[in-house]
Coordinates of C-alpha atoms in Angstrom, one line a residue:
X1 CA 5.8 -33.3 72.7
X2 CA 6.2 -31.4 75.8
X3 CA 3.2 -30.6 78.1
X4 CA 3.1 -26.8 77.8
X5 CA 0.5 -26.2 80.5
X6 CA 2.2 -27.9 83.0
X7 CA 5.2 -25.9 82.2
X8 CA 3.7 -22.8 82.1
X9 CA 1.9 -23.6 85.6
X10 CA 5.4 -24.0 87.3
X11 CA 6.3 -20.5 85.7
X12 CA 3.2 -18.9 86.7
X13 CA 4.1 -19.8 90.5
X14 CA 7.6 -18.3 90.3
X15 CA 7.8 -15.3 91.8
X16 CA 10.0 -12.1 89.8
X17 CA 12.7 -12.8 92.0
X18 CA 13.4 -16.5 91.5
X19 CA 12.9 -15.9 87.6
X20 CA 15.4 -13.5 87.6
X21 CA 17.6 -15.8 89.5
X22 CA 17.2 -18.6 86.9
X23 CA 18.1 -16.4 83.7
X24 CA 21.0 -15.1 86.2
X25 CA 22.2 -18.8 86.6
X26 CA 21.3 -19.3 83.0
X27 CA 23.7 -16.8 82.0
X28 CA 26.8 -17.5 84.3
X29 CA 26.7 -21.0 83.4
X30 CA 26.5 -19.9 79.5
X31 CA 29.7 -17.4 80.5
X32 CA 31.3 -20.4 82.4
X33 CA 31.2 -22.7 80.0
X34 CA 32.3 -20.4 76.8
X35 CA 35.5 -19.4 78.6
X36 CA 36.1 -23.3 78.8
X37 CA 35.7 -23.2 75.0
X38 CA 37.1 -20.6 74.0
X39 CA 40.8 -21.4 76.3
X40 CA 40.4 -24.7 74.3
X41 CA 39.9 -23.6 71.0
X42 CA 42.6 -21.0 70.8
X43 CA 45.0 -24.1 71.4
X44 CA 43.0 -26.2 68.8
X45 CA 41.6 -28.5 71.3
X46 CA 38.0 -29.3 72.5
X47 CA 36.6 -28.5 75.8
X48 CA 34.0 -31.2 75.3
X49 CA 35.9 -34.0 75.3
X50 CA 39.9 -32.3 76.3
X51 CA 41.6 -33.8 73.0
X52 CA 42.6 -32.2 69.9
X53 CA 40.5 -31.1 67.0
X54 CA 42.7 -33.5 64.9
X55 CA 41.7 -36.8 67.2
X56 CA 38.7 -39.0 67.0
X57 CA 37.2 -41.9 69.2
X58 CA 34.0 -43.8 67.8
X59 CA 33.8 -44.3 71.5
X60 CA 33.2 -41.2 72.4
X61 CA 31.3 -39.1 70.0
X62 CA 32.3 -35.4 69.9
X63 CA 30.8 -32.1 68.4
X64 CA 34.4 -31.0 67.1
X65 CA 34.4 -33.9 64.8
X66 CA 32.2 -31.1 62.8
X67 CA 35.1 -28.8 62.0
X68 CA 36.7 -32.2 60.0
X69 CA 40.0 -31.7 61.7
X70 CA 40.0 -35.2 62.2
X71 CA 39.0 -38.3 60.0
X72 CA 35.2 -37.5 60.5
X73 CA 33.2 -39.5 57.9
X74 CA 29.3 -38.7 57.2
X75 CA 28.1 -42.2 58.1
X76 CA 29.3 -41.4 61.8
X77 CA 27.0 -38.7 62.1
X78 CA 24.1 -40.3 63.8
X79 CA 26.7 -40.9 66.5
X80 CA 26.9 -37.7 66.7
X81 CA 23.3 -36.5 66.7
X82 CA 21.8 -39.2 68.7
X83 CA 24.1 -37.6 71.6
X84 CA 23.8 -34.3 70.7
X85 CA 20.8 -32.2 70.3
X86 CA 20.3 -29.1 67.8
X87 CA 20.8 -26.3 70.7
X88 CA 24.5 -28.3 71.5
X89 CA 25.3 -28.3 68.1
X90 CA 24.3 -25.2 66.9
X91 CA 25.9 -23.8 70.1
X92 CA 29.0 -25.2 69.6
X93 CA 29.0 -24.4 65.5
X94 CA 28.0 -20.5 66.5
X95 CA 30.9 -20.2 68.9
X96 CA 33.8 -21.3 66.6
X97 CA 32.0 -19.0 64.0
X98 CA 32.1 -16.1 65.7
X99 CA 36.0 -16.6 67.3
X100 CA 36.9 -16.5 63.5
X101 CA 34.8 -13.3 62.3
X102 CA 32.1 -12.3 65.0
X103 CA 28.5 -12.3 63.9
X104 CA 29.0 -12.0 59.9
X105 CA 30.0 -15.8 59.7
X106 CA 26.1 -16.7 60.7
X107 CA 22.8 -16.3 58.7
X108 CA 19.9 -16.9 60.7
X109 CA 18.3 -13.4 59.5
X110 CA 14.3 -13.9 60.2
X111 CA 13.7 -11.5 57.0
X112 CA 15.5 -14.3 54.8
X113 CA 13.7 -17.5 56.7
X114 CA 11.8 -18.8 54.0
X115 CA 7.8 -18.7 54.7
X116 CA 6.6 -21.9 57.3
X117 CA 10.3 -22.6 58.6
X118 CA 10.7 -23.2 62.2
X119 CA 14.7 -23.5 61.8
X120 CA 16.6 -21.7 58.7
X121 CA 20.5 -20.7 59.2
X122 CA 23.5 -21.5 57.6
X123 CA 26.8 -20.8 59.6
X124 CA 30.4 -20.3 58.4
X125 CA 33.1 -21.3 59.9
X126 CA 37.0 -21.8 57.6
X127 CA 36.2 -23.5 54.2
X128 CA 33.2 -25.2 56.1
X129 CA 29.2 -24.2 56.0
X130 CA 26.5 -26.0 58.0
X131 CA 23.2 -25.3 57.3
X132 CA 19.5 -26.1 59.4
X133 CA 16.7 -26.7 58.2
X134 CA 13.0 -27.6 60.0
X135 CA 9.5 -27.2 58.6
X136 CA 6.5 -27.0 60.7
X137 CA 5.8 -30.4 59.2
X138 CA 9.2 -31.5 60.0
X139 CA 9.0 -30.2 63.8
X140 CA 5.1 -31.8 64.0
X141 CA 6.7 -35.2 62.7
X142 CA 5.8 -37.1 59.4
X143 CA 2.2 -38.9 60.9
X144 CA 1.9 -42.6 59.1
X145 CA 5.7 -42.7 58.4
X146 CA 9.0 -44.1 60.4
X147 CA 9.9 -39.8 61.0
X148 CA 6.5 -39.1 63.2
X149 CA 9.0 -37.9 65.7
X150 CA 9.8 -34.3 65.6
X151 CA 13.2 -33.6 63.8
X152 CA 15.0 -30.9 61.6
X153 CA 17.6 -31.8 58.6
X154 CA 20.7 -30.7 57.9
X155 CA 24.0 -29.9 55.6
X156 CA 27.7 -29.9 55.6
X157 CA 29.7 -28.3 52.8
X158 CA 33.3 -28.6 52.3
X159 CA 35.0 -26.1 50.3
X160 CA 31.6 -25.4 48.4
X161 CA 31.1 -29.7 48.2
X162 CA 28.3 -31.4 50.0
X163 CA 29.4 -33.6 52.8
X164 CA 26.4 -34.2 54.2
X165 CA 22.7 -33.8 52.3
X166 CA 19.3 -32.5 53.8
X167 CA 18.2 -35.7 52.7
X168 CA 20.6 -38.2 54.0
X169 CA 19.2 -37.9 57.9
X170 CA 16.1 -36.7 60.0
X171 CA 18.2 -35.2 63.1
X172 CA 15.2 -36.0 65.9
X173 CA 15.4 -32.9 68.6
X174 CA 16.0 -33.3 72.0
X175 CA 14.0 -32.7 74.7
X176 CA 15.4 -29.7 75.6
X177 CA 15.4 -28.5 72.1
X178 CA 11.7 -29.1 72.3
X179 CA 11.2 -27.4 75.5
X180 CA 13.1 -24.2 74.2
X181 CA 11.3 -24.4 70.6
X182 CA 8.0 -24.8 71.7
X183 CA 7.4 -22.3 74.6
X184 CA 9.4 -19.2 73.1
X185 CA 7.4 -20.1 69.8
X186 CA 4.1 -20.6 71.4
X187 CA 4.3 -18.2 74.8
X188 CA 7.0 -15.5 73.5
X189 CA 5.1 -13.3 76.1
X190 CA 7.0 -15.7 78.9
X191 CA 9.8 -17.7 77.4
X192 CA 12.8 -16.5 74.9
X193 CA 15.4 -18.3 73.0
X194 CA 18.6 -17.3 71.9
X195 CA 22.1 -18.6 71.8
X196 CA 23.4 -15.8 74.3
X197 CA 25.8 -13.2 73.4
X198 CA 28.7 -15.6 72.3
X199 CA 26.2 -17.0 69.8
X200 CA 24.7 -14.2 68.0
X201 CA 24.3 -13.6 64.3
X202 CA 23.2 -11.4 62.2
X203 CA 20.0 -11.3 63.0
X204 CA 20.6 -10.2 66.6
X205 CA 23.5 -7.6 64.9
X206 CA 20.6 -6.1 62.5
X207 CA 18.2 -5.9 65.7
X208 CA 20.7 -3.6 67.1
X209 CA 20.9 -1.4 64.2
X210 CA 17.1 -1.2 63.8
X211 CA 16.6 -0.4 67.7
X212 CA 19.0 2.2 67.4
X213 CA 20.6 3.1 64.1
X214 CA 22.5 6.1 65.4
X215 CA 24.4 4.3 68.5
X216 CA 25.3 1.7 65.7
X217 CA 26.8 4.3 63.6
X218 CA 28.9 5.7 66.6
X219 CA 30.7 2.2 67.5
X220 CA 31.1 1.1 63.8
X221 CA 34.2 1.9 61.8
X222 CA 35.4 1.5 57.8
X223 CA 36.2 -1.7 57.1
X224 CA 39.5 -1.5 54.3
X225 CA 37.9 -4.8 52.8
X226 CA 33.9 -3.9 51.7
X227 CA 33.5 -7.8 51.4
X228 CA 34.9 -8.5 54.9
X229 CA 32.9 -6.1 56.5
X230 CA 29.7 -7.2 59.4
X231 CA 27.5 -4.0 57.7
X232 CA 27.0 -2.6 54.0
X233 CA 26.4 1.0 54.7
X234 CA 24.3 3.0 51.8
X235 CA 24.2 7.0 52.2
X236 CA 21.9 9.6 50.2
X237 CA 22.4 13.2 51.1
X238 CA 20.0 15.2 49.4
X239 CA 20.4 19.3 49.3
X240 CA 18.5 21.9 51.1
X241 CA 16.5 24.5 48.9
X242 CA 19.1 26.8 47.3
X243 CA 22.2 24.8 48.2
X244 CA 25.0 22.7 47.2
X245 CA 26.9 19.9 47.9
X246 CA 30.1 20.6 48.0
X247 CA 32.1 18.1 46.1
X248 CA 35.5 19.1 47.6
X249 CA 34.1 18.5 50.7
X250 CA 32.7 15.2 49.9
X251 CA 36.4 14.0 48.6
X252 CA 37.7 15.4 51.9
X253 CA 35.4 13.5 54.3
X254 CA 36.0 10.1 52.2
X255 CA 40.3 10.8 52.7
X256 CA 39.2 11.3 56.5
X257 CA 36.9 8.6 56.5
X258 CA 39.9 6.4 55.0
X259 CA 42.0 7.2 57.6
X260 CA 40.0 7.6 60.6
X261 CA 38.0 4.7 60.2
X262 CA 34.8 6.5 61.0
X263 CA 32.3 5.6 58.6
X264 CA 31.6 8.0 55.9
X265 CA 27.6 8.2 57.1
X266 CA 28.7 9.6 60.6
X267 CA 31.2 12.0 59.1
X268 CA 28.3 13.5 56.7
X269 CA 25.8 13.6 59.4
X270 CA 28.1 16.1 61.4
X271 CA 29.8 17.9 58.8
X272 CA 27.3 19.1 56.1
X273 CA 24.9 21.7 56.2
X274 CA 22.2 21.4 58.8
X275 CA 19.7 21.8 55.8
X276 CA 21.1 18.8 53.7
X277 CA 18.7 15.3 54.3
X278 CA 21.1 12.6 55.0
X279 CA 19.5 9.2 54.5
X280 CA 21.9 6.0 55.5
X281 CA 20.9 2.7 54.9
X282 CA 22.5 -0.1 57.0
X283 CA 22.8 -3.8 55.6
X284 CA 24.2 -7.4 56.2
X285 CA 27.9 -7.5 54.3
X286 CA 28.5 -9.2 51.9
X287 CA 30.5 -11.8 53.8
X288 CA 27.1 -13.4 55.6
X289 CA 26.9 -16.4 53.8
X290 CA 23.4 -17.1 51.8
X291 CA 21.2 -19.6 53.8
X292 CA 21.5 -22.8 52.0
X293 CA 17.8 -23.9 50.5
X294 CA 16.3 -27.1 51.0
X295 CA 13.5 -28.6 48.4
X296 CA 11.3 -30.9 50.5
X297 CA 9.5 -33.8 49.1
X298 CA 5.7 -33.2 48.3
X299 CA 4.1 -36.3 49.5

């Protein structure tokens, strides 16, 4: 494992200014290096390696072998993970996600990590999902065993088919994937970590709505497709002492809503009576793909 206190020693003797220069750099390199991708990938090739999503080269391991363009077959995966570590590839996953359908292709919703995970996502991508998975026994290593090391598991389905099992590897982290695990999980105070902006999912979109609900509502609009749509938006309006609902009014506001685009919450908010209780409840789609579970092994 990494030696926290020595890291946190350097930190301590930075001063504000050359932290804030660090997350700067952090961030222009993240910027730099998604506009590779993202010229890459809208011509179906990789910025990784320069070739096409439909080549591979034994010789030269790539993460876009993951979006089976190519003749990828599961027993060259540790080629692929002994190169890669879990930030790379979940990067790399996250951003072809989120060109196809921004933030709704990626589960990594803390409410729905099951109890004593350290990693739990499953991400979207086509007729592809790939899924994460570490335990805090997993991350600690299995003592006595040939996986003491620290590593997480992980799955690959194809069209709803399992290409490759939780089971089949132990994916060991990197050390980078160490350093960034271990000091935002143990010193959150000091150290954060995140997949940027490019990289969100849900999670980070449902942060947003809970920080500020009514912003959210003012830059959503009506999705024509419910089971498309980033949000599931639930509204209860509940009339004042002595009044009415109008249901003309309701039909009128749906129509506008319909053709507007402006969610039906908003327009309720500002067009019924000052005395009606409006109560709007925002939740993930129903196109965020479940997070796939794992059984482990009870030794």
């Amino acid at each position: 494992m990494i030696d926290e206190q020595k890291i946190l020693k350097r930190f301590n003797s930075l001063t504000k200014s050359e932290r804030d220069e660090l997350t700067l750099k952090s961030q222009e390199e993240g910027l730099r290096q998604f506009d590779e991708f993202k010229k890459s990938y809208l011509v179906g090739e990789c910025y990784l390696c320069g070739k096409s999503f439909k080549t591979i080269s034994k010789d030269n391991p790539c993460l876009h072998w993951l979006l089976r363009r190519c003749k990828f077959k599961t027993k060259y995966f540790p080629l692929l993970y002994n190169k890669y570590g879990y930030i790379n590839i979940a990067a790399f996953l996250r951003w072809c996600a989120n060109m196809e359908k921004p933030l709704v292709n990626i589960n990594d919703l803390a409410l729905e990590m099951p109890k004593g995970k350290v990693l739990s996502s499953t991400i979207k991508w086509n007729n592809i999902e790939w899924t994460f998975d570490c335990s805090e026994s997993d991350f600690k290593g299995h003592s006595g065993t040939a996986i003491e090391y620290p590593h997480y598991h992980f799955q690959m389905r194809i069209d709803g088919m399992q290409f490759i099992n939780f089971n089949s590897f132990h994916l060991p982290f990197s050390n980078d994937d160490l350093f960034a695990l271990s000091m935002s999980r143990n010193h959150p105070d000091k150290f954060t970590h995140d997949f940027g902006s490019f990289g969100m999912g849900m999670d980070a979109a449902m942060e947003i709505v809970s920080e500020n609900p009514e912003m959210a509502l003012d830059i959503m609009t009506r999705s024509d497709d419910e089971a498309d749509a980033t949000y599931s938006i639930s509204t209860l309006a509940i009339a004042g002492d002595g009044e009415k609902i109008s249901g003309d009014l309701i039909a009128e506001l749906i129509a506008e809503s319909r053709e507007t685009k402006v969610p039906l919450s908003k327009l309720m908010q500002e067009r019924l009576s000052k005395q009606t209780t409006i109560r709007t409840m925002i939740s993930p789609g129903e196109a965020v793909p479940e997070i796939a579970s794992r059984t482990e092994h009870k030794k």
